Short mmCIF file of C-alpha atoms in Angstrom, two decimals:
data_model
loop_
_atom_site.label_atom_id
_atom_site.label_comp_id
_atom_site.label_asym_id
_atom_site.label_seq_id
_atom_site.Cartn_x
_atom_site.Cartn_y
_atom_site.Cartn_z
CA MET A 1 86.69 91.63 136.06
CA ASN A 2 85.05 89.03 138.26
CA PRO A 3 84.51 85.69 136.44
CA SER A 4 80.96 85.55 137.82
CA GLU A 5 80.09 88.84 136.10
CA PRO A 6 78.28 88.66 132.77
CA THR A 7 80.32 88.92 129.57
CA PRO A 8 80.33 92.54 128.36
CA ALA A 9 78.38 93.10 125.16
CA ILE A 10 79.40 95.47 122.37
CA SER A 11 76.56 97.56 120.97
CA ALA A 12 76.30 98.45 117.29
CA GLU A 13 77.19 102.05 118.08
CA GLU A 14 80.24 100.96 120.11
CA PHE A 15 81.34 98.70 117.26
CA ARG A 16 81.17 101.66 114.84
CA LYS A 17 83.01 103.91 117.26
CA PHE A 18 85.77 101.35 117.71
CA ARG A 19 85.94 100.65 113.99
CA ASP A 20 86.48 104.33 113.19
CA PHE A 21 89.16 104.66 115.86
CA PHE A 22 90.99 101.50 114.77
CA TYR A 23 90.86 102.62 111.16
CA ARG A 24 92.39 105.99 111.99
CA LYS A 25 95.19 104.29 113.92
CA THR A 26 96.01 101.44 111.54
CA GLY A 27 94.30 101.99 108.18
CA ILE A 28 92.55 98.63 108.66
CA HIS A 29 88.81 98.76 108.03
CA PHE A 30 86.33 96.18 109.27
CA GLU A 31 83.12 95.66 107.31
CA ASP A 32 79.88 95.00 109.20
CA THR A 33 80.29 91.33 108.30
CA LYS A 34 83.38 91.22 110.55
CA ARG A 35 81.32 92.20 113.60
CA TYR A 36 81.62 88.82 115.32
CA PHE A 37 85.38 88.64 114.73
CA VAL A 38 85.88 92.15 116.17
CA ASP A 39 83.47 91.80 119.11
CA LYS A 40 85.06 88.53 120.22
CA ARG A 41 88.53 90.06 120.38
CA LEU A 42 87.33 93.28 122.01
CA ILE A 43 85.59 91.31 124.74
CA GLU A 44 88.73 89.26 125.26
CA ARG A 45 90.75 92.45 125.84
CA ILE A 46 88.07 94.07 128.01
CA GLN A 47 88.26 91.04 130.29
CA ALA A 48 92.06 90.77 130.16
CA THR A 49 92.45 94.43 131.23
CA ASP A 50 89.81 94.19 133.99
CA SER A 51 87.77 96.93 132.35
CA ASP A 52 84.13 97.02 133.46
CA ASN A 53 82.70 97.61 130.02
CA PHE A 54 83.48 98.79 126.50
CA ARG A 55 83.31 102.46 127.45
CA ASN A 56 85.99 102.19 130.16
CA TYR A 57 88.15 100.02 127.95
CA PHE A 58 87.85 102.42 125.03
CA VAL A 59 88.85 105.40 127.17
CA MET A 60 91.93 103.49 128.32
CA LEU A 61 92.71 102.41 124.76
CA ARG A 62 92.51 105.94 123.42
CA PHE A 63 94.39 107.74 126.13
CA GLN A 64 96.96 105.23 127.40
CA ALA A 65 100.30 107.00 127.06
CA SER A 66 102.37 103.89 126.33
CA GLY A 67 100.07 102.63 123.57
CA GLU A 68 100.68 99.14 124.95
CA GLU A 69 97.01 98.12 124.88
CA LEU A 70 96.53 99.37 121.33
CA GLN A 71 99.46 97.23 120.22
CA ALA A 72 97.99 94.20 122.03
CA LEU A 73 94.72 94.76 120.24
CA ILE A 74 96.41 95.20 116.84
CA ASN A 75 98.17 91.90 117.44
CA LEU A 76 94.81 90.23 118.02
CA MET A 77 92.97 91.87 115.16
CA THR A 78 95.48 91.11 112.40
CA VAL A 79 95.27 87.80 110.60
CA ASN A 80 98.47 85.79 110.44
CA GLU A 81 97.45 82.67 108.54
CA THR A 82 100.16 81.59 106.08
CA TYR A 83 102.52 78.72 105.19
CA PHE A 84 105.82 78.02 103.44
CA PHE A 85 105.89 78.31 99.62
CA ARG A 86 102.40 79.83 99.56
CA GLU A 87 101.65 81.01 95.98
CA GLU A 88 104.93 79.49 94.85
CA TYR A 89 104.49 80.72 91.27
CA GLN A 90 105.53 84.18 92.45
CA PHE A 91 108.81 82.84 93.83
CA ARG A 92 109.37 81.15 90.46
CA CYS A 93 108.69 84.51 88.82
CA LEU A 94 111.23 86.12 91.15
CA VAL A 95 114.09 83.78 90.24
CA ASN A 96 113.23 83.21 86.57
CA SER A 97 112.14 86.70 85.48
CA ILE A 98 112.48 89.47 88.05
CA LEU A 99 115.94 88.90 89.46
CA PRO A 100 117.59 88.31 86.06
CA GLU A 101 116.24 91.71 84.98
CA ILE A 102 117.42 93.39 88.16
CA ALA A 103 120.82 91.72 87.96
CA GLN A 104 121.27 93.06 84.43
CA ARG A 105 121.43 96.64 85.69
CA LYS A 106 123.25 95.99 89.00
CA GLY A 107 126.94 96.24 89.70
CA ARG A 108 128.37 93.24 91.54
CA ASP A 109 129.09 95.42 94.58
CA GLU A 110 125.48 96.65 94.85
CA PRO A 111 123.20 94.67 97.15
CA ILE A 112 119.85 93.32 95.98
CA ARG A 113 117.25 94.32 98.57
CA ILE A 114 114.03 92.34 99.02
CA TRP A 115 111.25 93.29 101.44
CA SER A 116 108.50 91.04 102.71
CA VAL A 117 105.58 92.96 104.25
CA PRO A 118 103.52 91.83 106.08
CA SER A 119 105.87 89.03 107.04
CA SER A 120 103.55 87.47 109.63
CA SER A 121 105.31 84.62 111.46
CA GLY A 122 108.14 84.46 108.92
CA GLU A 123 106.97 81.84 106.45
CA GLU A 124 107.21 84.21 103.47
CA PRO A 125 110.67 85.73 104.07
CA TYR A 126 112.14 82.34 104.96
CA SER A 127 110.50 80.85 101.85
CA LEU A 128 112.15 83.61 99.84
CA ALA A 129 115.52 82.80 101.38
CA ILE A 130 115.15 79.08 100.66
CA TYR A 131 113.92 79.70 97.12
CA LEU A 132 116.80 82.02 96.33
CA LEU A 133 119.37 79.58 97.68
CA GLU A 134 117.84 76.65 95.87
CA HIS A 135 116.69 78.13 92.58
CA TRP A 136 118.59 81.29 91.66
CA PRO A 137 121.88 80.23 90.09
CA ARG A 138 123.45 83.67 90.63
CA VAL A 139 122.66 83.86 94.33
CA ASP A 140 126.35 83.77 95.28
CA GLU A 141 127.29 86.65 92.99
CA TYR A 142 125.35 89.28 94.96
CA ASP A 143 124.78 90.45 98.50
CA ILE A 144 121.07 89.86 99.02
CA GLU A 145 119.40 91.67 101.90
CA LEU A 146 116.09 90.30 103.13
CA VAL A 147 113.98 92.62 105.29
CA ALA A 148 110.71 91.36 106.77
CA SER A 149 108.19 93.62 108.51
CA ASP A 150 104.83 93.40 110.21
CA ILE A 151 102.63 95.69 112.32
CA ASP A 152 102.20 92.92 114.92
CA THR A 153 105.07 92.79 117.42
CA SER A 154 104.18 89.38 118.88
CA ILE A 155 104.10 87.71 115.48
CA LEU A 156 107.51 89.23 114.71
CA GLU A 157 108.91 87.59 117.82
CA LYS A 158 107.50 84.28 116.63
CA ALA A 159 109.09 84.87 113.22
CA ARG A 160 112.48 85.47 114.80
CA GLN A 161 112.21 82.19 116.68
CA GLY A 162 111.31 80.38 113.45
CA CYS A 163 109.37 77.43 114.94
CA TYR A 164 106.55 75.94 112.86
CA ASP A 165 103.99 73.19 113.03
CA LYS A 166 103.43 70.46 110.43
CA ARG A 167 100.73 72.44 108.62
CA ALA A 168 103.03 75.42 107.96
CA VAL A 169 105.67 73.27 106.29
CA SER A 170 103.34 70.86 104.50
CA HIS A 171 104.00 72.41 101.04
CA LEU A 172 107.78 72.15 101.40
CA PRO A 173 109.50 69.29 99.55
CA GLU A 174 110.87 66.78 102.06
CA PRO A 175 114.55 67.30 101.08
CA LEU A 176 114.21 71.04 101.79
CA LEU A 177 112.56 70.36 105.12
CA ARG A 178 115.50 68.15 106.08
CA LYS A 179 118.06 70.63 104.76
CA TYR A 180 116.80 73.84 106.34
CA PHE A 181 114.92 72.75 109.48
CA SER A 182 115.61 70.77 112.59
CA ALA A 183 112.86 68.65 114.10
CA LEU A 184 111.70 69.64 117.59
CA PRO A 185 109.47 67.68 119.98
CA ASN A 186 105.67 67.81 119.38
CA VAL A 187 106.00 67.74 115.58
CA GLN A 188 107.53 71.19 115.46
CA TYR A 189 110.22 72.33 113.07
CA GLN A 190 112.73 75.10 113.62
CA ILE A 191 114.35 76.86 110.71
CA SER A 192 118.16 76.77 110.66
CA ASP A 193 120.14 79.44 112.49
CA ASP A 194 121.80 80.50 109.24
CA LEU A 195 118.45 81.40 107.72
CA ARG A 196 117.12 82.96 110.92
CA HIS A 197 120.15 85.21 110.99
CA SER A 198 119.82 86.17 107.35
CA VAL A 199 116.49 87.99 107.70
CA GLU A 200 116.08 91.37 109.40
CA PHE A 201 112.69 91.57 111.15
CA THR A 202 111.22 95.01 111.88
CA GLN A 203 107.91 96.44 113.05
CA VAL A 204 106.18 98.92 110.74
CA ASN A 205 102.77 100.34 109.87
CA ILE A 206 102.98 100.97 106.14
CA THR A 207 100.26 103.63 106.20
CA ASP A 208 102.37 105.73 108.58
CA LEU A 209 104.53 107.98 106.42
CA SER A 210 106.93 108.84 109.26
CA GLN A 211 107.55 105.17 110.12
CA MET A 212 108.10 104.40 106.46
CA ARG A 213 110.95 106.89 106.08
CA GLY A 214 113.55 104.25 106.88
CA TYR A 215 112.30 101.89 104.18
CA ARG A 216 113.96 102.80 100.90
CA ASP A 217 115.81 101.42 97.91
CA PHE A 218 114.23 97.98 97.70
CA ASP A 219 114.48 96.10 94.42
CA VAL A 220 111.55 93.78 95.11
CA VAL A 221 108.66 94.02 97.57
CA PHE A 222 106.37 91.12 98.41
CA CYS A 223 103.21 92.69 99.78
CA ARG A 224 100.67 89.91 99.54
CA ASN A 225 97.18 89.91 101.01
CA LEU A 226 97.62 93.11 102.99
CA LEU A 227 95.89 95.71 100.83
CA ILE A 228 92.66 93.68 100.89
CA TYR A 229 92.28 94.68 104.55
CA PHE A 230 92.50 98.40 103.75
CA ASP A 231 89.82 100.79 102.55
CA ASP A 232 90.32 102.91 99.41
CA THR A 233 92.11 105.77 101.14
CA SER A 234 94.52 103.55 103.07
CA ARG A 235 95.23 101.56 99.91
CA ARG A 236 96.25 104.78 98.17
CA VAL A 237 98.48 105.76 101.09
CA ALA A 238 100.02 102.28 101.17
CA ALA A 239 100.61 102.36 97.40
CA GLU A 240 102.47 105.68 97.77
CA ALA A 241 104.51 104.18 100.61
CA LEU A 242 105.43 101.14 98.50
CA PHE A 243 106.33 103.43 95.60
CA ASN A 244 108.65 105.36 97.94
CA ALA A 245 110.21 102.16 99.21
CA LEU A 246 111.16 100.86 95.76
CA ARG A 247 114.10 101.80 93.60
CA PRO A 248 113.19 103.02 90.10
CA GLY A 249 112.56 99.85 88.11
CA GLY A 250 111.82 97.88 91.29
CA PHE A 251 109.03 95.30 91.42
CA ILE A 252 106.10 94.63 93.67
CA CYS A 253 104.28 91.29 94.02
CA LEU A 254 100.73 91.35 95.39
CA GLY A 255 98.41 88.53 96.41
CA HIS A 256 96.60 86.73 93.60
CA SER A 257 93.29 88.52 94.25
CA GLU A 258 94.84 91.99 94.48
CA SER A 259 95.43 94.52 91.72
CA MET A 260 97.57 97.63 91.95
CA SER A 261 95.93 99.00 88.80
CA ARG A 262 92.67 99.35 90.70
CA ILE A 263 94.42 101.49 93.31
CA THR A 264 96.82 103.74 91.44
CA PRO A 265 98.37 104.25 87.99
CA LEU A 266 101.80 104.80 89.61
CA PHE A 267 103.07 101.34 88.64
CA LYS A 268 103.46 99.60 85.28
CA VAL A 269 101.90 96.19 84.85
CA ARG A 270 104.50 93.54 83.92
CA LYS A 271 103.27 90.24 82.57
CA PHE A 272 105.89 87.57 83.07
CA PRO A 273 105.32 83.91 82.10
CA GLU A 274 104.86 82.94 85.76
CA ALA A 275 102.91 85.90 87.17
CA ILE A 276 101.67 89.46 86.75
CA VAL A 277 103.64 91.89 88.89
CA TYR A 278 103.93 95.68 89.13
CA GLN A 279 106.96 97.83 88.42
CA LYS A 280 107.94 101.33 89.47
CA PRO A 281 108.89 103.16 86.25
CA ARG A 282 112.64 103.69 85.79
CA MET B 1 128.18 86.93 99.17
CA SER B 2 124.62 85.45 99.06
CA LEU B 3 122.21 86.28 101.90
CA VAL B 4 123.42 89.05 104.19
CA LYS B 5 121.71 90.79 107.06
CA LYS B 6 121.91 94.53 107.50
CA ASN B 7 119.92 97.13 109.35
CA HIS B 8 117.08 98.11 107.04
CA ALA B 9 117.54 101.84 107.45
CA SER B 10 121.27 102.02 107.03
CA SER B 11 121.56 99.80 103.97
CA GLY B 12 119.25 102.01 101.95
CA ASN B 13 119.28 105.79 101.87
CA ALA B 14 116.94 106.42 104.75
CA ASP B 15 115.41 109.62 103.46
CA HIS B 16 116.08 111.68 100.37
CA ARG B 17 114.44 114.82 101.74
CA HIS B 18 116.93 117.43 102.85
CA LEU B 19 114.84 120.58 102.38
CA PRO B 20 112.80 122.21 105.18
CA ARG B 21 109.52 120.43 105.94
CA ASP B 22 107.67 123.41 107.43
CA ARG B 23 104.47 124.68 105.84
CA ALA B 24 106.02 127.63 103.99
CA GLY B 25 108.95 125.54 102.77
CA LEU B 26 106.70 122.75 101.50
CA LEU B 27 104.43 125.20 99.68
CA ARG B 28 107.50 126.64 97.94
CA GLN B 29 108.72 123.16 97.04
CA LEU B 30 105.31 122.37 95.54
CA GLN B 31 106.35 124.73 92.70
CA ASP B 32 109.90 123.34 92.36
CA ALA B 33 111.25 122.33 88.95
CA SER B 34 112.07 118.80 90.20
CA PRO B 35 109.08 116.39 90.12
CA ASP B 36 110.62 114.41 93.00
CA ILE B 37 110.74 117.50 95.23
CA ARG B 38 107.16 118.44 94.25
CA ARG B 39 105.95 114.91 94.98
CA TRP B 40 107.52 114.80 98.46
CA ALA B 41 106.17 118.27 99.21
CA ALA B 42 102.69 117.09 98.21
CA LEU B 43 102.94 114.01 100.46
CA ASP B 44 104.29 115.93 103.46
CA LEU B 45 101.66 118.66 103.16
CA ALA B 46 99.18 116.11 104.53
CA ALA B 47 100.36 117.43 107.91
CA PHE B 48 98.94 120.88 107.03
CA PRO B 49 95.21 120.54 106.26
CA ASP B 50 94.88 124.29 105.63
CA THR B 51 96.89 123.92 102.42
CA ALA B 52 94.04 122.22 100.53
CA GLU B 53 93.50 125.22 98.27
CA ALA B 54 97.17 125.34 97.24
CA LEU B 55 97.20 121.58 96.63
CA CYS B 56 94.13 121.81 94.38
CA ALA B 57 95.68 124.72 92.48
CA ARG B 58 98.83 122.67 91.93
CA LEU B 59 96.78 119.67 90.82
CA GLU B 60 95.21 121.75 88.06
CA GLN B 61 98.57 122.54 86.46
CA GLU B 62 100.64 119.49 87.44
CA THR B 63 101.67 117.23 84.55
CA GLY B 64 103.81 114.61 86.34
CA LEU B 65 101.79 111.47 87.10
CA PRO B 66 103.52 110.55 90.40
CA VAL B 67 103.11 114.14 91.62
CA ARG B 68 99.42 114.17 90.68
CA GLU B 69 98.91 110.90 92.52
CA ALA B 70 100.67 112.29 95.60
CA LEU B 71 98.52 115.45 95.45
CA LEU B 72 95.34 113.36 95.24
CA THR B 73 96.42 111.05 98.07
CA THR B 74 97.11 114.02 100.32
CA LEU B 75 93.85 115.75 99.40
CA ILE B 76 91.90 112.57 100.19
CA LYS B 77 93.77 112.19 103.48
CA ILE B 78 93.01 115.79 104.45
CA GLY B 79 89.38 115.51 103.31
CA GLY B 80 86.73 117.94 104.54
CA ASN B 81 84.92 120.90 103.06
CA ALA B 82 87.97 122.84 101.90
CA VAL B 83 89.13 119.92 99.77
CA VAL B 84 85.71 119.38 98.21
CA LYS B 85 85.39 123.11 97.49
CA GLY B 86 88.83 123.07 95.88
CA LEU B 87 88.10 119.99 93.76
CA MET B 88 84.60 120.89 92.57
CA PRO B 89 85.70 123.56 90.05
CA LEU B 90 88.18 121.10 88.52
CA LEU B 91 85.23 119.10 87.21
CA ARG B 92 84.93 121.89 84.62
CA SER B 93 88.44 121.22 83.32
CA GLU B 94 88.93 120.37 79.65
CA ASP B 95 91.44 117.73 80.77
CA ALA B 96 89.53 114.42 80.93
CA THR B 97 92.25 112.72 82.99
CA LEU B 98 92.08 115.43 85.62
CA ARG B 99 88.28 115.24 85.68
CA ASN B 100 88.39 111.49 86.21
CA GLU B 101 90.95 111.87 88.98
CA VAL B 102 88.75 114.46 90.67
CA ILE B 103 85.67 112.24 90.35
CA GLU B 104 87.54 109.35 91.98
CA ALA B 105 88.84 111.60 94.75
CA LEU B 106 85.38 113.02 95.51
CA GLN B 107 83.98 109.48 95.62
CA GLN B 108 86.31 108.80 98.54
CA LEU B 109 84.96 111.75 100.52
CA PRO B 110 81.24 110.93 100.91
CA GLU B 111 80.56 112.89 104.08
CA ALA B 112 82.39 115.98 102.87
CA VAL B 113 80.75 115.87 99.42
CA SER B 114 77.18 115.40 100.64
CA PRO B 115 76.45 119.04 101.64
CA TYR B 116 77.46 120.15 98.12
CA MET B 117 75.77 117.45 96.06
CA GLU B 118 72.44 119.21 95.68
CA THR B 119 74.18 122.32 94.31
CA MET B 120 76.35 120.24 92.01
CA LEU B 121 73.31 118.46 90.58
CA ARG B 122 71.57 121.81 89.90
CA ASP B 123 74.54 123.39 88.11
CA PRO B 124 73.53 125.25 84.90
CA ASP B 125 76.09 123.25 82.87
CA PRO B 126 74.68 119.79 81.89
CA ASP B 127 78.22 118.36 81.55
CA TYR B 128 78.97 119.39 85.11
CA ARG B 129 75.76 117.70 86.25
CA ILE B 130 76.79 114.51 84.42
CA PHE B 131 80.20 114.53 86.13
CA SER B 132 78.43 115.01 89.47
CA ILE B 133 76.33 111.94 88.68
CA ASN B 134 79.58 110.10 87.93
CA VAL B 135 80.68 110.99 91.46
CA LEU B 136 77.46 109.45 92.78
CA ALA B 137 78.13 106.21 90.91
CA ASN B 138 80.63 105.12 93.56
CA LEU B 139 79.83 107.39 96.48
CA ARG B 140 79.25 105.45 99.69
CA HIS B 141 76.38 107.61 100.89
CA PRO B 142 72.88 106.42 101.80
CA GLN B 143 71.30 109.39 100.05
CA ALA B 144 72.79 108.56 96.63
CA PRO B 145 69.63 106.86 95.25
CA ALA B 146 67.43 109.76 96.44
CA TRP B 147 69.70 112.34 94.75
CA LEU B 148 69.57 110.37 91.50
CA GLN B 149 65.81 109.97 91.73
CA ALA B 150 65.44 113.73 92.14
CA VAL B 151 67.53 114.24 88.98
CA ILE B 152 65.29 112.06 86.84
CA GLU B 153 62.22 113.80 88.23
CA ARG B 154 63.34 117.33 87.40
CA ASP B 155 66.30 117.57 85.03
CA ALA B 156 65.42 118.84 81.55
CA ASP B 157 68.48 117.40 79.81
CA ILE B 158 68.08 113.92 78.31
CA ASN B 159 71.78 113.05 78.64
CA VAL B 160 71.85 114.04 82.30
CA CYS B 161 68.78 111.88 82.95
CA ALA B 162 70.26 108.97 81.00
CA SER B 163 73.41 109.17 83.14
CA ALA B 164 71.30 109.10 86.31
CA VAL B 165 69.30 106.14 85.00
CA ASP B 166 72.53 104.30 84.25
CA VAL B 167 73.78 104.75 87.83
CA LEU B 168 70.38 103.83 89.28
CA ALA B 169 70.75 100.45 87.60
CA GLU B 170 73.50 99.83 90.18
CA VAL B 171 72.24 101.65 93.25
CA GLY B 172 68.47 101.97 92.79
CA GLY B 173 65.84 99.93 94.63
CA PRO B 174 62.20 98.98 93.86
CA GLU B 175 61.06 102.41 95.13
CA THR B 176 62.76 103.96 92.10
CA VAL B 177 60.72 102.00 89.54
CA PRO B 178 57.59 104.27 89.42
CA VAL B 179 59.74 107.37 88.85
CA LEU B 180 61.74 105.58 86.16
CA THR B 181 58.57 104.42 84.43
CA GLY B 182 57.38 108.00 84.05
CA LEU B 183 60.68 109.31 82.71
CA PRO B 184 60.41 108.55 78.93
CA GLY B 185 57.14 110.51 78.86
CA ARG B 186 59.07 113.66 79.80
CA PHE B 187 61.12 113.27 76.61
CA ASP B 188 58.35 112.46 74.09
CA ASN B 189 58.92 108.76 74.69
CA ASP B 190 62.35 109.02 73.12
CA PRO B 191 63.33 105.45 72.06
CA PHE B 192 66.84 105.71 73.55
CA MET B 193 65.43 106.78 76.89
CA GLN B 194 62.78 104.05 76.75
CA PHE B 195 65.51 101.49 76.17
CA CYS B 196 67.66 102.83 79.06
CA VAL B 197 64.72 102.84 81.47
CA GLN B 198 63.55 99.34 80.55
CA ALA B 199 67.06 97.93 80.93
CA THR B 200 67.45 99.61 84.32
CA ILE B 201 64.07 98.43 85.62
CA ARG B 202 64.94 94.87 84.55
CA ARG B 203 68.19 95.06 86.50
CA ILE B 204 66.54 96.56 89.58
CA GLN B 205 63.89 93.83 89.53
CA GLY B 206 66.55 91.19 89.07
CA HIS B 207 65.35 89.97 85.67
CA ASP B 208 68.68 90.70 84.02
CA ALA B 209 71.39 88.70 85.71
#
């Protein structure tokens, strides 16, 4: 697209058309109030792909065999704002209440599997790793597998690199920052190689049943602030997928404004001193 | 021990399903004695939209909660006329849990439900009409207030009208007020109906925060 050409505009009808398509592909629904957010990113991709207008771009998006453009758009449309030790009370709940209960019924040779989804740029799974190492006294008695997944491939790459700015680490106590990070130029911090190598990062769309087939036998799932982006139907599908991913008796932690009880009766509500979480019946 | 990294698929059992996943096989498994096999059959039947009737039939007799949830998820995913037609008769069930599940499922299918709503609201059974109004309570359809208004204009049953008035308190606009005002007169100014109507008008006009 020539820079002198006017910026393409997205009509209300085109917005609706795109919204329906994006919902079918990802389960993510945009309310009318998100119009500006969506239009801005669509226009950015229309220009980046040298499409003349929305119509041409949409045809390419729908029929491109590689799906490369759809993935680029998903990466832009998903929100990745997070930081280390966000909603720390849930990590306290994990080490003080959830893991002791899980450990009670585990043999020493059985791994404890924890899944962070969506993992965004890695702050949550690395926070989990740090919290376990620092605050769970029995951490050395078990093999603990940490899997972290997101739909956004570019953010996963960032997570694997593990480099963060000052804002992302601002809630971390200074001794932990020194212990687990190395300082880089430009006030950046990189998480230690040991921790980077202890988390398995994978790409997944949790509303896609076929993609979810490899995700099984987790003891704990952290799925915070994802379901709020879904509509009712996608929430149901996601809840089924999370149910499938958990072992009987496994736990799921949602964001503080989310409630599994409003979505499905599949899980039991567990009120621990630190937090309310949900459990797959045993 | 401590933190270890393994491939996510190989460290867990990737997939517990070993039975055939074709249409005929899944329909057979929907009747299996194992709830786990029935649940997976229900989930995988989402790939076969023409099985809506069989899924609804299974829902009517299914007692396992996870299987019922899987059946409902698949029915909502399939959507469309066949699903609505299969779910509508279940509103007559004596099982209140099933009725509530069906109401919630229909609420998630606004476009598919809309062609049937008029018929549902004119059903001879007042209970069925009340359950249809319950569907309207959370149906994202622009015609919902008009359907409810039509109910309070014509329905002869006081409980049906009271249910419609109750929902109009949430979804009704100022255009509904004249129709509401005339409603108690159709029931000899019944005090209960007068109370319902006044409360609803206050809420519509924003006097009752």
